[in-house]
XYZ file of C-alpha atoms in Angstrom:
516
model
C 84.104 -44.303 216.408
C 87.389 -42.341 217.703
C 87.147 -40.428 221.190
C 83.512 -41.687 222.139
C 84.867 -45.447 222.580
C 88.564 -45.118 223.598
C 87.590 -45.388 227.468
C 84.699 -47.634 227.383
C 84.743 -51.004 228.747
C 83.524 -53.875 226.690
C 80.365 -55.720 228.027
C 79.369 -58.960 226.098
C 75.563 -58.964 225.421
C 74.625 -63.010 224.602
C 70.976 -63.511 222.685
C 68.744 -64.872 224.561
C 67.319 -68.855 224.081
C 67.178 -69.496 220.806
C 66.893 -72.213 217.788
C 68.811 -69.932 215.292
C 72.635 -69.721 215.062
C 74.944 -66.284 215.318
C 78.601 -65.829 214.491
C 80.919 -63.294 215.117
C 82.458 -60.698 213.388
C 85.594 -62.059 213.091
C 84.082 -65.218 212.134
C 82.416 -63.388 209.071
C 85.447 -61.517 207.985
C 87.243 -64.658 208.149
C 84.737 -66.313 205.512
C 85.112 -62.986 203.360
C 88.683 -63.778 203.103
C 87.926 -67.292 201.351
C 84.991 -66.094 199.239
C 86.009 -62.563 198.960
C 84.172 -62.644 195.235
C 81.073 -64.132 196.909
C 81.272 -67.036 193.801
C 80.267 -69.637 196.534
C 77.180 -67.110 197.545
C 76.293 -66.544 193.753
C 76.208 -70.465 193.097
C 74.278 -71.225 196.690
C 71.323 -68.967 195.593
C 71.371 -70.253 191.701
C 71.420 -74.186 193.396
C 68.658 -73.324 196.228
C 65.978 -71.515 194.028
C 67.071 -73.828 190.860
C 68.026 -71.194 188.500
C 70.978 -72.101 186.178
C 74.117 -70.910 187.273
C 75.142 -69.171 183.955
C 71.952 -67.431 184.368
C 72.389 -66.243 187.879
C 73.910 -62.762 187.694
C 71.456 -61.644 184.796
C 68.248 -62.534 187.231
C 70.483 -60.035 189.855
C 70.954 -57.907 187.064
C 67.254 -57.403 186.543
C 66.133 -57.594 189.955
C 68.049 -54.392 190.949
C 71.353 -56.061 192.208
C 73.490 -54.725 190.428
C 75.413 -52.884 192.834
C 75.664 -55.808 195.321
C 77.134 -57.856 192.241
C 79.656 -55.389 191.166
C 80.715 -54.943 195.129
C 81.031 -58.970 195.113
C 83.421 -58.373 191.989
C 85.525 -55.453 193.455
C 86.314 -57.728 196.273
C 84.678 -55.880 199.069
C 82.955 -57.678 202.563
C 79.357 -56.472 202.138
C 77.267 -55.843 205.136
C 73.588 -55.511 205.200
C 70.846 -54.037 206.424
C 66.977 -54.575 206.180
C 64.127 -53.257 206.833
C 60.879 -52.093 205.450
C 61.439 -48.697 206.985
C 64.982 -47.375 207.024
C 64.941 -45.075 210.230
C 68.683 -44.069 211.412
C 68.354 -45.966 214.779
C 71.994 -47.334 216.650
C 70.363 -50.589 216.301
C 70.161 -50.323 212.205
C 73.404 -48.423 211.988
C 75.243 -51.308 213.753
C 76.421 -52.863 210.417
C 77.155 -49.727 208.512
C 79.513 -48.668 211.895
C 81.080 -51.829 211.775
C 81.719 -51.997 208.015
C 83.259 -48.533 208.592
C 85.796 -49.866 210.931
C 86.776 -52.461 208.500
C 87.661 -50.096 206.256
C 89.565 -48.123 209.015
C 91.686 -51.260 209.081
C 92.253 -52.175 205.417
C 89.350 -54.182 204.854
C 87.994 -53.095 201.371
C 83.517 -52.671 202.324
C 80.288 -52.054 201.286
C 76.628 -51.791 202.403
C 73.645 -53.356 200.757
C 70.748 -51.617 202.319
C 67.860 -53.843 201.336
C 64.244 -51.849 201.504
C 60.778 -52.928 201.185
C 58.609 -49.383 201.504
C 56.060 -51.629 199.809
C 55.694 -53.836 202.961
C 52.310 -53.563 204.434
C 51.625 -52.223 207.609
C 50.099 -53.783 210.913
C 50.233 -52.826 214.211
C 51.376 -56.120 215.337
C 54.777 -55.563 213.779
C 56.849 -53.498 216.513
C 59.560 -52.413 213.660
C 56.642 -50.328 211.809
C 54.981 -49.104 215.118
C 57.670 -47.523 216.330
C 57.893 -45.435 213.498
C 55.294 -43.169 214.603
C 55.170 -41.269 218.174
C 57.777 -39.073 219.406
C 61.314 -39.901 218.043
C 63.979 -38.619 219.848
C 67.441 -37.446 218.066
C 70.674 -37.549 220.251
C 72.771 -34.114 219.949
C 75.411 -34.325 222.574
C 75.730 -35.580 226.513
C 74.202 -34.502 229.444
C 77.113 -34.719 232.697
C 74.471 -32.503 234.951
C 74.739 -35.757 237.119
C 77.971 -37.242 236.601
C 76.627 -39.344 234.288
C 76.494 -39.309 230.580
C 73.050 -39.031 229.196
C 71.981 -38.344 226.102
C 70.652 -34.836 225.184
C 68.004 -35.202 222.373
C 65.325 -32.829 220.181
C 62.462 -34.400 219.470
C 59.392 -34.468 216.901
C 56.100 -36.692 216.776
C 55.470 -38.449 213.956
C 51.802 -38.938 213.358
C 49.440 -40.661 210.462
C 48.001 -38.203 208.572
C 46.451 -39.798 205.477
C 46.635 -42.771 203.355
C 47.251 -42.203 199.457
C 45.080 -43.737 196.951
C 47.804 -44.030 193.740
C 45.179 -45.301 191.095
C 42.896 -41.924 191.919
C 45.378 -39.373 192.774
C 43.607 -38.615 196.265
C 44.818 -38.535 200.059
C 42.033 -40.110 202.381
C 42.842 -38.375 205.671
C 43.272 -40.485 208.895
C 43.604 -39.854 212.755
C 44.496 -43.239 214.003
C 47.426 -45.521 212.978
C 44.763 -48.276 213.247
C 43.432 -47.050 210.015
C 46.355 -47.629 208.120
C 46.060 -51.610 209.019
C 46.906 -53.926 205.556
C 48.065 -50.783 204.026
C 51.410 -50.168 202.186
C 54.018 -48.713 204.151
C 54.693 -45.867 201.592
C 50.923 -44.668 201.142
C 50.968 -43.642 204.933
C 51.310 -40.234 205.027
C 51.858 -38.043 208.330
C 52.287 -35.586 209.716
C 54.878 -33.820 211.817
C 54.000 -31.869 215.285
C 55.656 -30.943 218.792
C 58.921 -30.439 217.273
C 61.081 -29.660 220.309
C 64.809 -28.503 221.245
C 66.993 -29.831 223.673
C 65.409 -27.613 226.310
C 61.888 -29.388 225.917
C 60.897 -26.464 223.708
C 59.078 -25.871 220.958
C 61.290 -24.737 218.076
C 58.715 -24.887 215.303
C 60.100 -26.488 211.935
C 62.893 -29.318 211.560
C 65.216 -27.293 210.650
C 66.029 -25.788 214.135
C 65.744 -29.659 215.107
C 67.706 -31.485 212.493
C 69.074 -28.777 210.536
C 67.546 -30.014 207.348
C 63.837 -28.379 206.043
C 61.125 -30.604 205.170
C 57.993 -28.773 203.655
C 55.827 -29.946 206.403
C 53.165 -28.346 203.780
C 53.549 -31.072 201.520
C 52.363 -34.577 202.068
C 55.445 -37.223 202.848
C 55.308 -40.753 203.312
C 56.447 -42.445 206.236
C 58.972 -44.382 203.985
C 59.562 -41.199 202.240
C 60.607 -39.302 205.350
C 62.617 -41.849 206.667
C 64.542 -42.922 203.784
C 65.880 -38.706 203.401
C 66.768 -38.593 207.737
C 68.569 -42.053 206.186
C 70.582 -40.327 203.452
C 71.348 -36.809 205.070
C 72.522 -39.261 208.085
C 74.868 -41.438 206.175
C 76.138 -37.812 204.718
C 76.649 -36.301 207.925
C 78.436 -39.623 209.205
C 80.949 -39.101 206.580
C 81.248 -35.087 206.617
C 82.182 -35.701 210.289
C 84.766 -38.356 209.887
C 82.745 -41.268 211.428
C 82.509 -42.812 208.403
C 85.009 -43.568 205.234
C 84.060 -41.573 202.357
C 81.402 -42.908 199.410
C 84.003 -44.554 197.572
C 85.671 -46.506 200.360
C 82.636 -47.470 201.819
C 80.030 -47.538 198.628
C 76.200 -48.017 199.781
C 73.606 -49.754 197.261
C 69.756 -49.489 197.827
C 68.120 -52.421 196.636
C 64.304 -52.950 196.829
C 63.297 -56.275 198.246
C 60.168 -56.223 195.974
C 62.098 -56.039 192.581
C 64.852 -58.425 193.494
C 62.703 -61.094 195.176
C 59.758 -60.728 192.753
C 62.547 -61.333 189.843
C 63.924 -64.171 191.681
C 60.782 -66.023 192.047
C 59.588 -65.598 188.573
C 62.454 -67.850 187.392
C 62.478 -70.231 190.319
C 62.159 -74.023 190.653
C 63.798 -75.240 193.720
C 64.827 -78.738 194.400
C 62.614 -81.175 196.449
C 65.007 -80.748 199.324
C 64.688 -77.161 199.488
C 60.950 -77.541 199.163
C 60.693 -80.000 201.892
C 63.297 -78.214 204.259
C 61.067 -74.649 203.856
C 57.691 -76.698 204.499
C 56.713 -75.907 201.010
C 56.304 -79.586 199.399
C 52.861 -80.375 200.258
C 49.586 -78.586 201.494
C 49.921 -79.703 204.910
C 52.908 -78.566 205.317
C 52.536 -75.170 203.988
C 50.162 -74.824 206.277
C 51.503 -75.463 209.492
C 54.706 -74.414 208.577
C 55.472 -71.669 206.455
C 51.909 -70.094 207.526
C 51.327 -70.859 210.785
C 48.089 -72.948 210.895
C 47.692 -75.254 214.053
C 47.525 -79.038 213.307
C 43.545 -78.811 213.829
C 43.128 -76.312 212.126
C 44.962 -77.619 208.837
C 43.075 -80.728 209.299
C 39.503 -78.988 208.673
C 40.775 -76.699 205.917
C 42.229 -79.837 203.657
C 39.064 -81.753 204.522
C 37.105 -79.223 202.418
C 36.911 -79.374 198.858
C 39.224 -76.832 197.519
C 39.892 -75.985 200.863
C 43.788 -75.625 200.602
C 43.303 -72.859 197.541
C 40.427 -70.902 199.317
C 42.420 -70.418 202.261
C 45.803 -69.307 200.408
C 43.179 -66.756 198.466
C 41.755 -65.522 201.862
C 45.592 -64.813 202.853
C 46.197 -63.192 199.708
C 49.385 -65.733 198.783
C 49.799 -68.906 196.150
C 51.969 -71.841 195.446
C 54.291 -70.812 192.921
C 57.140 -72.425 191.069
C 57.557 -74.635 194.434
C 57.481 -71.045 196.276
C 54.588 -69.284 198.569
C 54.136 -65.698 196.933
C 51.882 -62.473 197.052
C 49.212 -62.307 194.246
C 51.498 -59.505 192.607
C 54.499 -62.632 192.734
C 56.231 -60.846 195.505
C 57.053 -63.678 197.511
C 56.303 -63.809 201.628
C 59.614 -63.666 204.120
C 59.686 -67.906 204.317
C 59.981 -68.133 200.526
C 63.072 -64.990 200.491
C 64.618 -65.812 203.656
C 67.215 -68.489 202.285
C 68.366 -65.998 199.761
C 68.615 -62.844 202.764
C 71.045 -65.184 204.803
C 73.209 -65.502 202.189
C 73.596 -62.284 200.454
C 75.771 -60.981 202.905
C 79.174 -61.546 204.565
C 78.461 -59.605 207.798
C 74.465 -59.238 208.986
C 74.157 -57.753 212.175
C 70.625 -57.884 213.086
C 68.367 -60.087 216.255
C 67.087 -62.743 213.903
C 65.285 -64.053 217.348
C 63.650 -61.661 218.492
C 60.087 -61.497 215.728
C 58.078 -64.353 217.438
C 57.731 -67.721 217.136
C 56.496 -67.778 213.176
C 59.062 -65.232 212.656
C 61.888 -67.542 214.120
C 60.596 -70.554 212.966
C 61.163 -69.801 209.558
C 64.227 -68.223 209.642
C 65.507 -71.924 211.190
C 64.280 -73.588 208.109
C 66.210 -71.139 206.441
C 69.210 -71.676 208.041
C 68.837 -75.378 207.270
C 68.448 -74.596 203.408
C 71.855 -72.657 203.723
C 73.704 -75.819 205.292
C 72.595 -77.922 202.176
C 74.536 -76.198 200.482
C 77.957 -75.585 202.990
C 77.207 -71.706 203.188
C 78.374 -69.932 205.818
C 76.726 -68.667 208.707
C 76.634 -64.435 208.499
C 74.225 -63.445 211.238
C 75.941 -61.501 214.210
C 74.075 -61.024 217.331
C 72.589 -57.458 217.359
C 71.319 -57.261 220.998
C 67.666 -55.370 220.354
C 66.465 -56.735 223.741
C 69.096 -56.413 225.780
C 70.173 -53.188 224.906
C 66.588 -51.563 224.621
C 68.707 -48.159 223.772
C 69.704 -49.753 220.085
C 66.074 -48.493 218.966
C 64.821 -45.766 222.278
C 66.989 -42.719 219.877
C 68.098 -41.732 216.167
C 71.504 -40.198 214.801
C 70.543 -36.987 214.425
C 71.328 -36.327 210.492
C 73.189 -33.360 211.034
C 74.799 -32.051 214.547
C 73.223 -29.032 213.464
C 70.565 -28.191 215.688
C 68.528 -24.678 217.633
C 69.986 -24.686 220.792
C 68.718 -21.289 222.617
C 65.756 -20.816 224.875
C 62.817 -18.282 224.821
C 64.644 -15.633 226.945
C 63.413 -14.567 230.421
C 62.181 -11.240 230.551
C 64.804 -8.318 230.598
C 63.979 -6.344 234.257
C 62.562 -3.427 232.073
C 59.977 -6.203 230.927
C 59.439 -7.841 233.646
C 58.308 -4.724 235.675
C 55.843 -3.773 233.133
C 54.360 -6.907 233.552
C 54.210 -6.952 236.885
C 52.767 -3.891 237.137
C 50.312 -4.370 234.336
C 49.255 -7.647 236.421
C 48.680 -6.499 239.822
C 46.904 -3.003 238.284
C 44.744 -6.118 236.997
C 44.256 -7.413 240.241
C 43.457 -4.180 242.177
C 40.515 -3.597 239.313
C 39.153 -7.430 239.902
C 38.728 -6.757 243.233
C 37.359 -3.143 242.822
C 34.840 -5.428 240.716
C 33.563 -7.474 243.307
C 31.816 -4.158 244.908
C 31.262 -1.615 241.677
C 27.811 -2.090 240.108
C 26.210 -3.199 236.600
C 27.879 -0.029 234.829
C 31.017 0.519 237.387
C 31.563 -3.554 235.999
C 31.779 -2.830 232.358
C 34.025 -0.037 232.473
C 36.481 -1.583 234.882
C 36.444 -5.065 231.916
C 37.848 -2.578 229.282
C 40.718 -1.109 231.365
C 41.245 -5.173 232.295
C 41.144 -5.773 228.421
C 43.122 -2.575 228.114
C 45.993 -4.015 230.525
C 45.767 -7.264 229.248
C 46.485 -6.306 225.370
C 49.455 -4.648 226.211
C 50.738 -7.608 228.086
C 50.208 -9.802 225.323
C 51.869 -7.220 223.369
C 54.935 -7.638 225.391
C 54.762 -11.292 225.213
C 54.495 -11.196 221.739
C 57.684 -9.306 221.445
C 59.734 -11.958 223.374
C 58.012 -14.096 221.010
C 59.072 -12.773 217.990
C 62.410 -12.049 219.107
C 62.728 -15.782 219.847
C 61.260 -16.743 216.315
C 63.521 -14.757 214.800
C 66.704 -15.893 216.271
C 65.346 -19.850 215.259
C 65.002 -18.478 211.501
C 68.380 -16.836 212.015
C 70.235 -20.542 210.689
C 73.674 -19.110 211.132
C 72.795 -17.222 214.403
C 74.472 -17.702 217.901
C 72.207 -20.321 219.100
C 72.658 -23.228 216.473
C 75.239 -25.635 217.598
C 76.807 -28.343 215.937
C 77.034 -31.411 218.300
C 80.921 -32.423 218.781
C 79.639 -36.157 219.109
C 77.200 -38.398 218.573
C 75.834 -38.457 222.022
C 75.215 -42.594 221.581
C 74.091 -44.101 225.349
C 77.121 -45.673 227.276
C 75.322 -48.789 225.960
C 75.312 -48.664 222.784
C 78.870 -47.517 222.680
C 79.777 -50.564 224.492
C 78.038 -53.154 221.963
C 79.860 -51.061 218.992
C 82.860 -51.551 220.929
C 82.803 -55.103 220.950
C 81.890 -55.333 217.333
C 85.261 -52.873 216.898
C 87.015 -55.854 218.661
C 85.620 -58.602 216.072
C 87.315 -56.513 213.029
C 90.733 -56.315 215.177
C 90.291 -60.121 216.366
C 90.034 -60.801 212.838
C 93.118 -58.918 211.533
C 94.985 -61.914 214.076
C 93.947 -64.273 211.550
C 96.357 -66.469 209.322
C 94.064 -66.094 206.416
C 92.732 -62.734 206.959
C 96.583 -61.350 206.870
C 97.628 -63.253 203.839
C 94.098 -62.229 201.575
C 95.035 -58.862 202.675
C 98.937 -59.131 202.104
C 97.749 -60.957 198.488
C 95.222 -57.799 197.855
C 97.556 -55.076 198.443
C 100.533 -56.030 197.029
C 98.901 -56.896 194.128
C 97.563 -53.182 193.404
């Protein structure tokens, strides 16, 4: 994080009200240093979805966690991020800075990124919305004012289609509200008003974010995201913000395959049935789904009422588990085993809703059956609205020249060509039927060879943006993060150094490096 944090002052952000418990980052690197193997997380999610625990890492195995496991082996603190779309916010980059400064300090790290592109979308979920509209990619600062500001390009992201994988076919759309209920990766867009720093239009991403996409070619929202991701994560590390691949290894793991694995062997206790509102009808109902008490009351009155109403939500009671009708299970059913893959989470478990909240509480209270420890850290999404208002930009690279003003030479031929204009418009007003249609062709006449002046500038200024080594890219010297966000890495920066104070912290790490 180097020169853009030295001078800032920390400010503590708290989370607002909330049922659900957060710990700090020394608190989490603390609990790495006793579990640094992550055998007590390995046994906690064999006991709590009632696999056998010589079983356990062969269900991870096949679920696509293979990664994670061998991270858990070398000894490393993993940090996680999730999400169904992975776009290279501050706000999702949070834990993968963080990690990085463990590293910086001797703490051996790696990030699980779990993914879920198969998610379906809804316009109710603020995470997915904000995927689309104009995103805005910080390049540098702004001091115009004596204050720091980010400078940004920009793009629009917009839905363009949704794709139909049995057929082969794109079925194009012009409103997001089309793409209600469907998966996150069969949304394709589009990509328009691609601007520079300036507020001006620079034409193709590459004079934005100094990577080509063939905007030709459909891309999926997940699609497009996931490569800004990658190239980001890249740059990060080409620029010395990050530890190299090895030092800091990064796993994608798809939600879908690991969870869907997980469930098909399942059979948790009683107590972790009854703690996740999964034990009887009723309680599936108003808990784990939501239903009012009323509500519940009618639907179990009705013969077969309790199946028709899973079937109408597209879920089913499974292995003592609520799951999708492909055996993906929903978030209630996989929460207990998200909260305790990791050592370090940041994320704002409170701020989804009520539902949202309410069943990551139960899932808290499945983890303390079983004396796990706590790895949420408060990510402050609502207090610091700037965690999610820009992106990293993936490169530094970016078109940072302006259409130029006329040259004099230019400027007084259009000048005169306009005001010969004007004289002949208001010769117009008196010349008659035939006078009128020769002066419009010396008006056309004038006007074409403005244009072709125009166009000249134009082309000029296209060709300098397809000139990629030309004068007028840049590469930004820093991240050009808000003062805010800054401050809230800062004080996650203090949680690894707070933690290097610790007894047991110091003597795992003595232990690990004297042993090598």
């Amino acid at each position: 994080m180097g020169k853009e944090i030295d001078h800032k002052l920390i400010e503590k952000h708290k989370p607002t009200e909330s049922p659900l418990r957060y710990t700090t980052v020394e608190n989490t690197i603390d609990e790495w240093a006793e579990d640094p193997h992550g055998e007590r997380k390995l046994r906690g999610v064999a006991q709590i979805y009632g696999i056998p625990q010589e079983k356990i890492e062969q269900v991870l195995e096949e679920g696509g966690m293979g990664a994670y496991l061998r991270s858990l082996a070398e000894g490393r603190m993993v940090s996680m991020v999730s999400t169904q779309i992975l776009r290279p916010t501050p706000y999702f980059l949070a834990s993968v800075i963080t990690a990085a400064e463990a590293v910086k300090k001797g703490i051996p790290s790696a990030v699980m990124l779990l993914e879920y592109p198969e998610d379906r979308f809804t316009t109710r979920n603020s995470d997915k919305m904000e995927a689309f509209g104009v995103q805005r990619f910080t390049v540098g600062y702004d001091d115009t004012n004596g204050i720091p500001t980010p400078r940004t390009v920009s793009l629009n992201v917009q839905p363009w289609g949704i794709r139909d994988d049995e057929m082969g076919t794109i079925r194009k759309i012009s409103k997001i509200g089309e793409a209600e209920g469907k998966r996150c990766d069969q949304i394709m867009i589009s990509i328009k008003d691609i601007k520079g720093p300036w507020n001006n239009d620079v034409g193709t991403l590459g004079a934005a974010l100094g990577i080509d996409f063939d905007l030709e070619q459909p891309i999926s929202l997940t699609d497009f995201y996931r490569a800004l991701w990658i190239r980001t994560i890249a740059s990060l590390r080409e620029r010395g913000y990050l530890p190299s691949e090895e030092k800091l290894p990064m796993c994608f793991i798809n939600m879908k395959q690991a969870y869907t694995t997980i469930a098909a062997e399942a059979s948790p206790p009683q107590i972790v049935q009854e703690t996740l509102r999964m034990d009887t009808p009723e309680h599936i109902l108003t808990g784990p789904l939501g239903v009012n008490n009323e509500e519940a009351k009618k639907i179990l009155m009705q013969e077969h009422g309790f199946e028709e109403y899973l079937s109408t939500k597209g879920v089913k009671h499974q292995n003592g588990l609520l799951v999708g009708m492909d055996g993906m299970p929903i978030s209630a059913s996989y929460y207990p085993a998200q909260l305790v893959w990791p050592h370090m989470y940041i994320e704002c478990s409170s701020c989804g809703g009520e539902q949202f909240t309410n069943n990551l509480e139960r899932a808290q209270k499945v983890r303390d059956l079983y004396g796990l420890p706590d790895g949420e850290v408060h990510n402050p999404h609502t207090e610091v609205p700037e965690l999610e208002q820009y992106l990293v930009h993936p490169t530094g690279i970016y078109f940072n020249g302006r259409k130029r003003d006329y040259t004099d030479e230019e400027s007084k031929t259009t000048q005169a060509l306009r005001q010969k204009i004007s004289e002949l418009q208001t010769h117009m007003k008196k010349a008659n039927h035939a006078q009128r249609a020769e002066i419009n062709q010396q008006i056309q006449g004038l006007s074409a060879q403005i244009r072709e002046v125009q166009s000249a500038v134009l082309a000029e200024y296209m060709e300098r943006i397809a000139h990629k080594n030309g004068p007028d890219y840049e590469r930004s010297t820093n991240l050009g993060l808000p003062v805010e966000v800054v401050q809230v890495y800062y004080q996650f920066a203090q949680g690894v150094d707070n933690a290097l104070k610790d007894e047991k912290v110091q003597k795992h790490l003595y232990n690990l490096y004297t042993h090598i």
